[in-house]
PDB file of C-alpha atoms in Angstrom:
ATOM      1  CA  MET A  10      -3.981  16.456   3.033  1.00  0.00           C
ATOM      2  CA  ILE A  11      -1.033  14.191   2.235  1.00  0.00           C
ATOM      3  CA  ILE A  12      -0.356  12.980  -1.304  1.00  0.00           C
ATOM      4  CA  ILE A  13       0.745   9.326  -1.320  1.00  0.00           C
ATOM      5  CA  GLY A  14       2.198   7.723  -4.438  1.00  0.00           C
ATOM      6  CA  HIS A  15       0.229   4.595  -5.375  1.00  0.00           C
ATOM      7  CA  ARG A  16       2.833   1.895  -6.050  1.00  0.00           C
ATOM      8  CA  GLY A  17       5.134   4.858  -6.365  1.00  0.00           C
ATOM      9  CA  SER A  18       4.229   6.828  -9.478  1.00  0.00           C
ATOM     10  CA  MET A  19       2.612   4.104 -11.532  1.00  0.00           C
ATOM     11  CA  ALA A  20       1.171   6.500 -14.103  1.00  0.00           C
ATOM     12  CA  ASP A  21       4.611   7.187 -15.550  1.00  0.00           C
ATOM     13  CA  ARG A  22       6.922   4.545 -14.070  1.00  0.00           C
ATOM     14  CA  PRO A  23       6.740   0.739 -13.669  1.00  0.00           C
ATOM     15  CA  GLU A  24       4.724   0.089 -10.511  1.00  0.00           C
ATOM     16  CA  ASN A  25       6.293  -1.067  -7.254  1.00  0.00           C
ATOM     17  CA  THR A  26       9.863  -0.426  -8.371  1.00  0.00           C
ATOM     18  CA  MET A  27      12.546   1.778  -6.881  1.00  0.00           C
ATOM     19  CA  VAL A  28      12.482   4.066  -9.919  1.00  0.00           C
ATOM     20  CA  SER A  29       8.748   4.541  -9.352  1.00  0.00           C
ATOM     21  CA  PHE A  30       9.241   5.346  -5.665  1.00  0.00           C
ATOM     22  CA  GLU A  31      11.985   7.826  -6.495  1.00  0.00           C
ATOM     23  CA  ARG A  32       9.732   9.531  -9.020  1.00  0.00           C
ATOM     24  CA  ALA A  33       6.917   9.913  -6.456  1.00  0.00           C
ATOM     25  CA  VAL A  34       9.179  11.506  -3.868  1.00  0.00           C
ATOM     26  CA  ALA A  35      10.801  13.778  -6.468  1.00  0.00           C
ATOM     27  CA  ALA A  36       7.305  14.958  -7.396  1.00  0.00           C
ATOM     28  CA  GLY A  37       6.693  15.963  -3.777  1.00  0.00           C
ATOM     29  CA  ALA A  38       4.664  13.036  -2.434  1.00  0.00           C
ATOM     30  CA  GLY A  39       4.656  12.823   1.350  1.00  0.00           C
ATOM     31  CA  GLY A  40       4.573   9.057   1.295  1.00  0.00           C
ATOM     32  CA  ILE A  41       4.592   6.052  -0.979  1.00  0.00           C
ATOM     33  CA  GLU A  42       2.356   2.998  -1.070  1.00  0.00           C
ATOM     34  CA  CYS A  43       3.638  -0.448  -2.002  1.00  0.00           C
ATOM     35  CA  ASP A  44       2.244  -3.984  -2.023  1.00  0.00           C
ATOM     36  CA  VAL A  45       3.890  -6.878  -0.245  1.00  0.00           C
ATOM     37  CA  HIS A  46       3.837 -10.664  -0.460  1.00  0.00           C
ATOM     38  CA  LEU A  47       6.116 -13.225   1.191  1.00  0.00           C
ATOM     39  CA  SER A  48       8.378 -15.372  -0.955  1.00  0.00           C
ATOM     40  CA  SER A  49       8.703 -19.124  -0.469  1.00  0.00           C
ATOM     41  CA  ASP A  50      11.639 -18.493   1.892  1.00  0.00           C
ATOM     42  CA  ASN A  51       9.649 -15.990   3.997  1.00  0.00           C
ATOM     43  CA  VAL A  52      11.184 -12.815   2.583  1.00  0.00           C
ATOM     44  CA  PRO A  53       8.796  -9.849   2.086  1.00  0.00           C
ATOM     45  CA  VAL A  54       8.833  -8.840  -1.580  1.00  0.00           C
ATOM     46  CA  VAL A  55       7.316  -5.711  -3.132  1.00  0.00           C
ATOM     47  CA  ILE A  56       4.848  -6.813  -5.810  1.00  0.00           C
ATOM     48  CA  HIS A  57       1.101  -6.370  -6.231  1.00  0.00           C
ATOM     49  CA  ASP A  58      -0.160  -9.599  -7.759  1.00  0.00           C
ATOM     50  CA  PRO A  59       0.101 -13.072  -6.202  1.00  0.00           C
ATOM     51  CA  ASP A  60       1.893 -14.131  -9.395  1.00  0.00           C
ATOM     52  CA  THR A  61       4.579 -12.471 -11.485  1.00  0.00           C
ATOM     53  CA  ILE A  62       3.207 -12.794 -15.010  1.00  0.00           C
ATOM     54  CA  ARG A  63       1.711  -9.315 -15.463  1.00  0.00           C
ATOM     55  CA  THR A  64       4.726  -7.272 -14.402  1.00  0.00           C
ATOM     56  CA  THR A  65       7.631  -9.581 -15.297  1.00  0.00           C
ATOM     57  CA  GLY A  66       6.334 -11.821 -18.080  1.00  0.00           C
ATOM     58  CA  ILE A  67       7.345 -14.893 -16.069  1.00  0.00           C
ATOM     59  CA  SER A  68       4.631 -17.228 -14.838  1.00  0.00           C
ATOM     60  CA  SER A  69       5.443 -17.863 -11.190  1.00  0.00           C
ATOM     61  CA  THR A  70       3.533 -17.783  -7.893  1.00  0.00           C
ATOM     62  CA  VAL A  71       5.217 -15.325  -5.528  1.00  0.00           C
ATOM     63  CA  GLU A  72       4.658 -17.415  -2.396  1.00  0.00           C
ATOM     64  CA  LYS A  73       6.159 -20.453  -4.091  1.00  0.00           C
ATOM     65  CA  THR A  74       9.264 -18.713  -5.439  1.00  0.00           C
ATOM     66  CA  PRO A  75      12.491 -17.872  -3.539  1.00  0.00           C
ATOM     67  CA  ALA A  76      13.234 -14.182  -3.007  1.00  0.00           C
ATOM     68  CA  ARG A  77      16.497 -14.464  -4.943  1.00  0.00           C
ATOM     69  CA  ASP A  78      14.618 -15.563  -8.053  1.00  0.00           C
ATOM     70  CA  LEU A  79      11.940 -12.908  -7.636  1.00  0.00           C
ATOM     71  CA  SER A  80      14.429 -10.070  -7.213  1.00  0.00           C
ATOM     72  CA  SER A  81      16.256 -11.126 -10.386  1.00  0.00           C
ATOM     73  CA  MET A  82      13.127 -10.726 -12.535  1.00  0.00           C
ATOM     74  CA  ASP A  83      12.726  -7.754 -14.871  1.00  0.00           C
ATOM     75  CA  ALA A  84       9.826  -5.658 -13.533  1.00  0.00           C
ATOM     76  CA  GLY A  85      10.374  -2.676 -15.827  1.00  0.00           C
ATOM     77  CA  SER A  86      10.130  -3.881 -19.433  1.00  0.00           C
ATOM     78  CA  TYR A  87       6.369  -4.487 -19.284  1.00  0.00           C
ATOM     79  CA  PHE A  88       5.967  -0.711 -18.862  1.00  0.00           C
ATOM     80  CA  SER A  89       8.651   0.472 -21.287  1.00  0.00           C
ATOM     81  CA  SER A  90      11.929  -0.753 -22.710  1.00  0.00           C
ATOM     82  CA  ILE A  91      13.478   2.305 -21.041  1.00  0.00           C
ATOM     83  CA  TYR A  92      13.136   0.499 -17.710  1.00  0.00           C
ATOM     84  CA  GLU A  93      14.402  -2.875 -18.820  1.00  0.00           C
ATOM     85  CA  GLY A  94      16.195  -4.623 -15.972  1.00  0.00           C
ATOM     86  CA  GLU A  95      14.420  -2.757 -13.174  1.00  0.00           C
ATOM     87  CA  PRO A  96      14.162  -5.468 -10.501  1.00  0.00           C
ATOM     88  CA  VAL A  97      11.375  -6.556  -8.185  1.00  0.00           C
ATOM     89  CA  PRO A  98      12.395  -4.877  -4.892  1.00  0.00           C
ATOM     90  CA  LEU A  99      12.609  -6.540  -1.526  1.00  0.00           C
ATOM     91  CA  LEU A 100      10.754  -4.792   1.288  1.00  0.00           C
ATOM     92  CA  GLU A 101      14.032  -4.597   3.186  1.00  0.00           C
ATOM     93  CA  GLU A 102      15.640  -2.323   0.602  1.00  0.00           C
ATOM     94  CA  THR A 103      12.445  -0.313   0.201  1.00  0.00           C
ATOM     95  CA  ALA A 104      12.279   0.280   3.969  1.00  0.00           C
ATOM     96  CA  ALA A 105      15.938   1.349   4.074  1.00  0.00           C
ATOM     97  CA  TRP A 106      15.333   3.730   1.165  1.00  0.00           C
ATOM     98  CA  ALA A 107      12.274   5.255   2.896  1.00  0.00           C
ATOM     99  CA  ALA A 108      14.215   5.633   6.158  1.00  0.00           C
ATOM    100  CA  GLU A 109      16.988   7.554   4.392  1.00  0.00           C
ATOM    101  CA  ARG A 110      14.475   9.942   2.855  1.00  0.00           C
ATOM    102  CA  ASN A 111      12.250  10.199   5.937  1.00  0.00           C
ATOM    103  CA  VAL A 112       9.086   9.460   3.961  1.00  0.00           C
ATOM    104  CA  THR A 113       6.113   7.500   5.228  1.00  0.00           C
ATOM    105  CA  LEU A 114       5.891   3.975   3.844  1.00  0.00           C
ATOM    106  CA  HIS A 115       2.364   2.678   3.347  1.00  0.00           C
ATOM    107  CA  VAL A 116       2.579  -1.108   3.069  1.00  0.00           C
ATOM    108  CA  GLU A 117      -0.417  -2.969   1.709  1.00  0.00           C
ATOM    109  CA  LEU A 118      -0.099  -6.440   3.150  1.00  0.00           C
ATOM    110  CA  LYS A 119      -1.715  -8.933   0.811  1.00  0.00           C
ATOM    111  CA  GLU A 120      -3.414 -12.053   2.125  1.00  0.00           C
ATOM    112  CA  GLN A 121      -0.914 -14.915   2.187  1.00  0.00           C
ATOM    113  CA  LEU A 122      -2.344 -18.316   1.348  1.00  0.00           C
ATOM    114  CA  TYR A 123       0.765 -20.382   2.067  1.00  0.00           C
ATOM    115  CA  HIS A 124       2.061 -18.680   5.218  1.00  0.00           C
ATOM    116  CA  LYS A 125       0.597 -18.608   8.702  1.00  0.00           C
ATOM    117  CA  ASP A 126      -0.869 -15.293   9.794  1.00  0.00           C
ATOM    118  CA  GLU A 127       1.442 -14.845  12.788  1.00  0.00           C
ATOM    119  CA  GLU A 128       4.486 -15.665  10.676  1.00  0.00           C
ATOM    120  CA  THR A 129       3.417 -13.194   7.988  1.00  0.00           C
ATOM    121  CA  VAL A 130       2.900 -10.306  10.400  1.00  0.00           C
ATOM    122  CA  ALA A 131       6.133 -11.030  12.291  1.00  0.00           C
ATOM    123  CA  GLN A 132       8.184 -11.029   9.079  1.00  0.00           C
ATOM    124  CA  ILE A 133       6.695  -7.758   7.879  1.00  0.00           C
ATOM    125  CA  LEU A 134       7.244  -5.968  11.181  1.00  0.00           C
ATOM    126  CA  GLU A 135      10.795  -7.223  11.513  1.00  0.00           C
ATOM    127  CA  THR A 136      11.640  -6.071   7.994  1.00  0.00           C
ATOM    128  CA  LEU A 137      10.183  -2.617   8.642  1.00  0.00           C
ATOM    129  CA  SER A 138      12.239  -2.121  11.820  1.00  0.00           C
ATOM    130  CA  PRO A 139      14.769   0.308  10.196  1.00  0.00           C
ATOM    131  CA  LEU A 140      11.938   2.822   9.815  1.00  0.00           C
ATOM    132  CA  ASN A 141      10.683   5.149  12.515  1.00  0.00           C
ATOM    133  CA  GLU A 142       7.383   3.661  13.694  1.00  0.00           C
ATOM    134  CA  LYS A 143       5.665   6.987  12.983  1.00  0.00           C
ATOM    135  CA  ASN A 144       6.600   6.567   9.309  1.00  0.00           C
ATOM    136  CA  ILE A 145       4.906   3.183   8.904  1.00  0.00           C
ATOM    137  CA  VAL A 146       1.310   2.479   7.929  1.00  0.00           C
ATOM    138  CA  ILE A 147       0.267  -1.119   7.256  1.00  0.00           C
ATOM    139  CA  SER A 148      -3.021  -1.480   5.401  1.00  0.00           C
ATOM    140  CA  THR A 149      -4.794  -4.684   4.446  1.00  0.00           C
ATOM    141  CA  PHE A 150      -8.004  -6.110   3.022  1.00  0.00           C
ATOM    142  CA  CYS A 151      -7.258  -9.156   5.186  1.00  0.00           C
ATOM    143  CA  HIS A 152      -8.689  -7.700   8.380  1.00  0.00           C
ATOM    144  CA  ARG A 153      -7.637 -10.608  10.591  1.00  0.00           C
ATOM    145  CA  TYR A 154      -4.052  -9.348  10.300  1.00  0.00           C
ATOM    146  CA  ILE A 155      -4.874  -6.066  12.028  1.00  0.00           C
ATOM    147  CA  PRO A 156      -5.228  -7.328  15.638  1.00  0.00           C
ATOM    148  CA  LEU A 157      -1.996  -9.293  15.164  1.00  0.00           C
ATOM    149  CA  ILE A 158      -0.160  -6.159  14.043  1.00  0.00           C
ATOM    150  CA  LYS A 159      -1.428  -4.161  17.008  1.00  0.00           C
ATOM    151  CA  LYS A 160      -0.622  -6.943  19.442  1.00  0.00           C
ATOM    152  CA  LYS A 161       2.944  -7.228  18.220  1.00  0.00           C
ATOM    153  CA  ASN A 162       3.594  -3.497  17.941  1.00  0.00           C
ATOM    154  CA  PRO A 163       0.811  -1.149  19.125  1.00  0.00           C
ATOM    155  CA  ALA A 164       2.800   1.906  17.979  1.00  0.00           C
ATOM    156  CA  ILE A 165       2.492   1.033  14.283  1.00  0.00           C
ATOM    157  CA  GLU A 166      -0.568   2.351  12.476  1.00  0.00           C
ATOM    158  CA  ALA A 167      -2.807  -0.349  11.011  1.00  0.00           C
ATOM    159  CA  ALA A 168      -5.392   0.631   8.404  1.00  0.00           C
ATOM    160  CA  LEU A 169      -8.545  -1.179   7.378  1.00  0.00           C
ATOM    161  CA  LEU A 170      -8.716  -1.397   3.585  1.00  0.00           C
ATOM    162  CA  THR A 171     -12.094  -1.552   1.878  1.00  0.00           C
ATOM    163  CA  LYS A 172     -13.415  -1.199  -1.672  1.00  0.00           C
ATOM    164  CA  SER A 173     -16.948  -0.326  -0.555  1.00  0.00           C
ATOM    165  CA  PRO A 174     -18.397   2.011   2.086  1.00  0.00           C
ATOM    166  CA  PHE A 175     -20.392   0.606   4.964  1.00  0.00           C
ATOM    167  CA  ARG A 176     -22.314   2.068   7.858  1.00  0.00           C
ATOM    168  CA  ARG A 177     -20.562   2.503  11.191  1.00  0.00           C
ATOM    169  CA  GLY A 178     -17.145   2.229   9.559  1.00  0.00           C
ATOM    170  CA  PRO A 179     -15.207   3.750  12.483  1.00  0.00           C
ATOM    171  CA  ALA A 180     -17.042   1.494  14.950  1.00  0.00           C
ATOM    172  CA  TYR A 181     -16.012  -1.581  12.980  1.00  0.00           C
ATOM    173  CA  ALA A 182     -12.464  -0.259  12.649  1.00  0.00           C
ATOM    174  CA  ASN A 183     -12.266   0.189  16.413  1.00  0.00           C
ATOM    175  CA  LEU A 184     -13.632  -3.310  16.915  1.00  0.00           C
ATOM    176  CA  ILE A 185     -10.780  -4.868  14.946  1.00  0.00           C
ATOM    177  CA  GLN A 186      -8.251  -2.391  16.411  1.00  0.00           C
ATOM    178  CA  ALA A 187      -7.658  -0.491  13.170  1.00  0.00           C
ATOM    179  CA  ASP A 188      -6.325   3.045  13.550  1.00  0.00           C
ATOM    180  CA  SER A 189      -7.555   4.328  10.192  1.00  0.00           C
ATOM    181  CA  ILE A 190      -9.644   3.525   7.117  1.00  0.00           C
ATOM    182  CA  HIS A 191      -8.405   3.385   3.512  1.00  0.00           C
ATOM    183  CA  ILE A 192     -11.280   3.341   1.044  1.00  0.00           C
ATOM    184  CA  ARG A 193     -11.751   3.314  -2.726  1.00  0.00           C
ATOM    185  CA  HIS A 194     -13.166   6.594  -4.001  1.00  0.00           C
ATOM    186  CA  THR A 195     -16.672   6.414  -5.458  1.00  0.00           C
ATOM    187  CA  PRO A 196     -19.627   8.831  -5.336  1.00  0.00           C
ATOM    188  CA  GLN A 197     -21.275   6.486  -2.814  1.00  0.00           C
ATOM    189  CA  ALA A 198     -18.194   6.383  -0.610  1.00  0.00           C
ATOM    190  CA  ALA A 199     -17.848  10.173  -0.682  1.00  0.00           C
ATOM    191  CA  TRP A 200     -21.002  10.483   1.417  1.00  0.00           C
ATOM    192  CA  TYR A 201     -19.106   8.937   4.352  1.00  0.00           C
ATOM    193  CA  TYR A 202     -15.812  10.829   4.310  1.00  0.00           C
ATOM    194  CA  SER A 203     -16.676  13.869   6.398  1.00  0.00           C
ATOM    195  CA  ARG A 204     -18.789  11.793   8.796  1.00  0.00           C
ATOM    196  CA  TRP A 205     -15.991   9.323   9.399  1.00  0.00           C
ATOM    197  CA  ALA A 206     -13.328  12.032   9.589  1.00  0.00           C
ATOM    198  CA  GLY A 207     -15.491  13.796  12.168  1.00  0.00           C
ATOM    199  CA  THR A 208     -14.908  10.921  14.574  1.00  0.00           C
ATOM    200  CA  GLY A 209     -11.201  11.755  14.634  1.00  0.00           C
ATOM    201  CA  MET A 210     -10.182   8.698  12.638  1.00  0.00           C
ATOM    202  CA  SER A 211      -7.749   9.165   9.745  1.00  0.00           C
ATOM    203  CA  ILE A 212      -9.443   8.551   6.395  1.00  0.00           C
ATOM    204  CA  ARG A 213      -7.323   8.021   3.298  1.00  0.00           C
ATOM    205  CA  VAL A 214      -8.819   7.552  -0.150  1.00  0.00           C
ATOM    206  CA  TYR A 215      -7.495   5.745  -3.227  1.00  0.00           C
ATOM    207  CA  ASN A 216      -8.683   5.661  -6.847  1.00  0.00           C
ATOM    208  CA  VAL A 217      -8.484   9.469  -6.986  1.00  0.00           C
ATOM    209  CA  ARG A 218      -8.078  10.425 -10.641  1.00  0.00           C
ATOM    210  CA  ASN A 219      -8.187  14.199 -11.050  1.00  0.00           C
ATOM    211  CA  LEU A 220      -7.835  17.575  -9.381  1.00  0.00           C
ATOM    212  CA  VAL A 221     -11.601  18.130  -9.104  1.00  0.00           C
ATOM    213  CA  GLN A 222     -11.923  15.012  -6.978  1.00  0.00           C
ATOM    214  CA  LEU A 223      -8.873  16.040  -4.987  1.00  0.00           C
ATOM    215  CA  LYS A 224     -10.353  19.425  -4.069  1.00  0.00           C
ATOM    216  CA  ARG A 225     -13.600  17.840  -2.917  1.00  0.00           C
ATOM    217  CA  LEU A 226     -11.741  15.318  -0.778  1.00  0.00           C
ATOM    218  CA  SER A 227      -9.741  18.075   0.852  1.00  0.00           C
ATOM    219  CA  SER A 228     -12.968  19.856   1.783  1.00  0.00           C
ATOM    220  CA  ALA A 229     -14.355  16.620   3.240  1.00  0.00           C
ATOM    221  CA  GLY A 230     -11.551  16.318   5.775  1.00  0.00           C
ATOM    222  CA  VAL A 231      -9.749  13.392   4.179  1.00  0.00           C
ATOM    223  CA  SER A 232      -6.234  13.155   5.623  1.00  0.00           C
ATOM    224  CA  GLY A 233      -4.529  11.511   2.649  1.00  0.00           C
ATOM    225  CA  VAL A 234      -5.053  10.444  -0.955  1.00  0.00           C
ATOM    226  CA  ILE A 235      -3.300   7.553  -2.676  1.00  0.00           C
ATOM    227  CA  VAL A 236      -2.780   8.502  -6.313  1.00  0.00           C
ATOM    228  CA  ASP A 237      -1.227   7.041  -9.460  1.00  0.00           C
ATOM    229  CA  ASN A 238       0.240  10.364 -10.593  1.00  0.00           C
ATOM    230  CA  PRO A 239       1.692  12.366  -7.668  1.00  0.00           C
ATOM    231  CA  ALA A 240       3.192  14.996  -9.975  1.00  0.00           C
ATOM    232  CA  LEU A 241      -0.250  15.854 -11.354  1.00  0.00           C
ATOM    233  CA  MET A 242      -1.914  15.941  -7.952  1.00  0.00           C
ATOM    234  CA  MET A 243       0.782  18.129  -6.413  1.00  0.00           C
ATOM    235  CA  ARG A 244      -0.421  20.967  -8.661  1.00  0.00           C
ATOM    236  CA  LEU A 245      -3.333  21.641  -6.288  1.00  0.00           C
TER     237      LEU A 245
END
């Protein structure tokens, strides 16, 4: 079961920053997860929220702001003064970093309200081109992106993201051409893990908080867990 750093190592580093990604890999994570939006000039930027206020203190909509301005914002001080000046990364530099270290990059593609779907998918795939296709997983709650990803590059893994379990999950995933399912961990969702994994589909789980949960997920056949604190989870 692969440990994947959620926004890097967001428990002890500012989320979605290079210092957070470095921390996750140093802790032994087999992959990192990051969130991506497009800037106003169509550049993929690594940031979770559709606006910048929470992580930079500046009130700005990501999709309405040029990449140059976004990458100059301080994304570290909100977490600790130790990380003052840590910038908002571009996906391009994150992909190059992951390629150098041969780690799998899990990109959560956020729904873009001001960009066309085809344009969004094309920009993401082009930016990820330095990576080996086997080291790319694109996940999204915006399920209409998934067939577009598979049409443009069938070799790249596309994952259906969901907060809630539902019956016939693998059947729905196949219908929309998803290769895998990423699901939020809850007691209700746990009932589905082994059943879904038994179909041969990769199941990865997020919102995993402790080693007890981790051991149970391993027994259920989950192929990966997306965690806030990779160093803690690597103790298993």
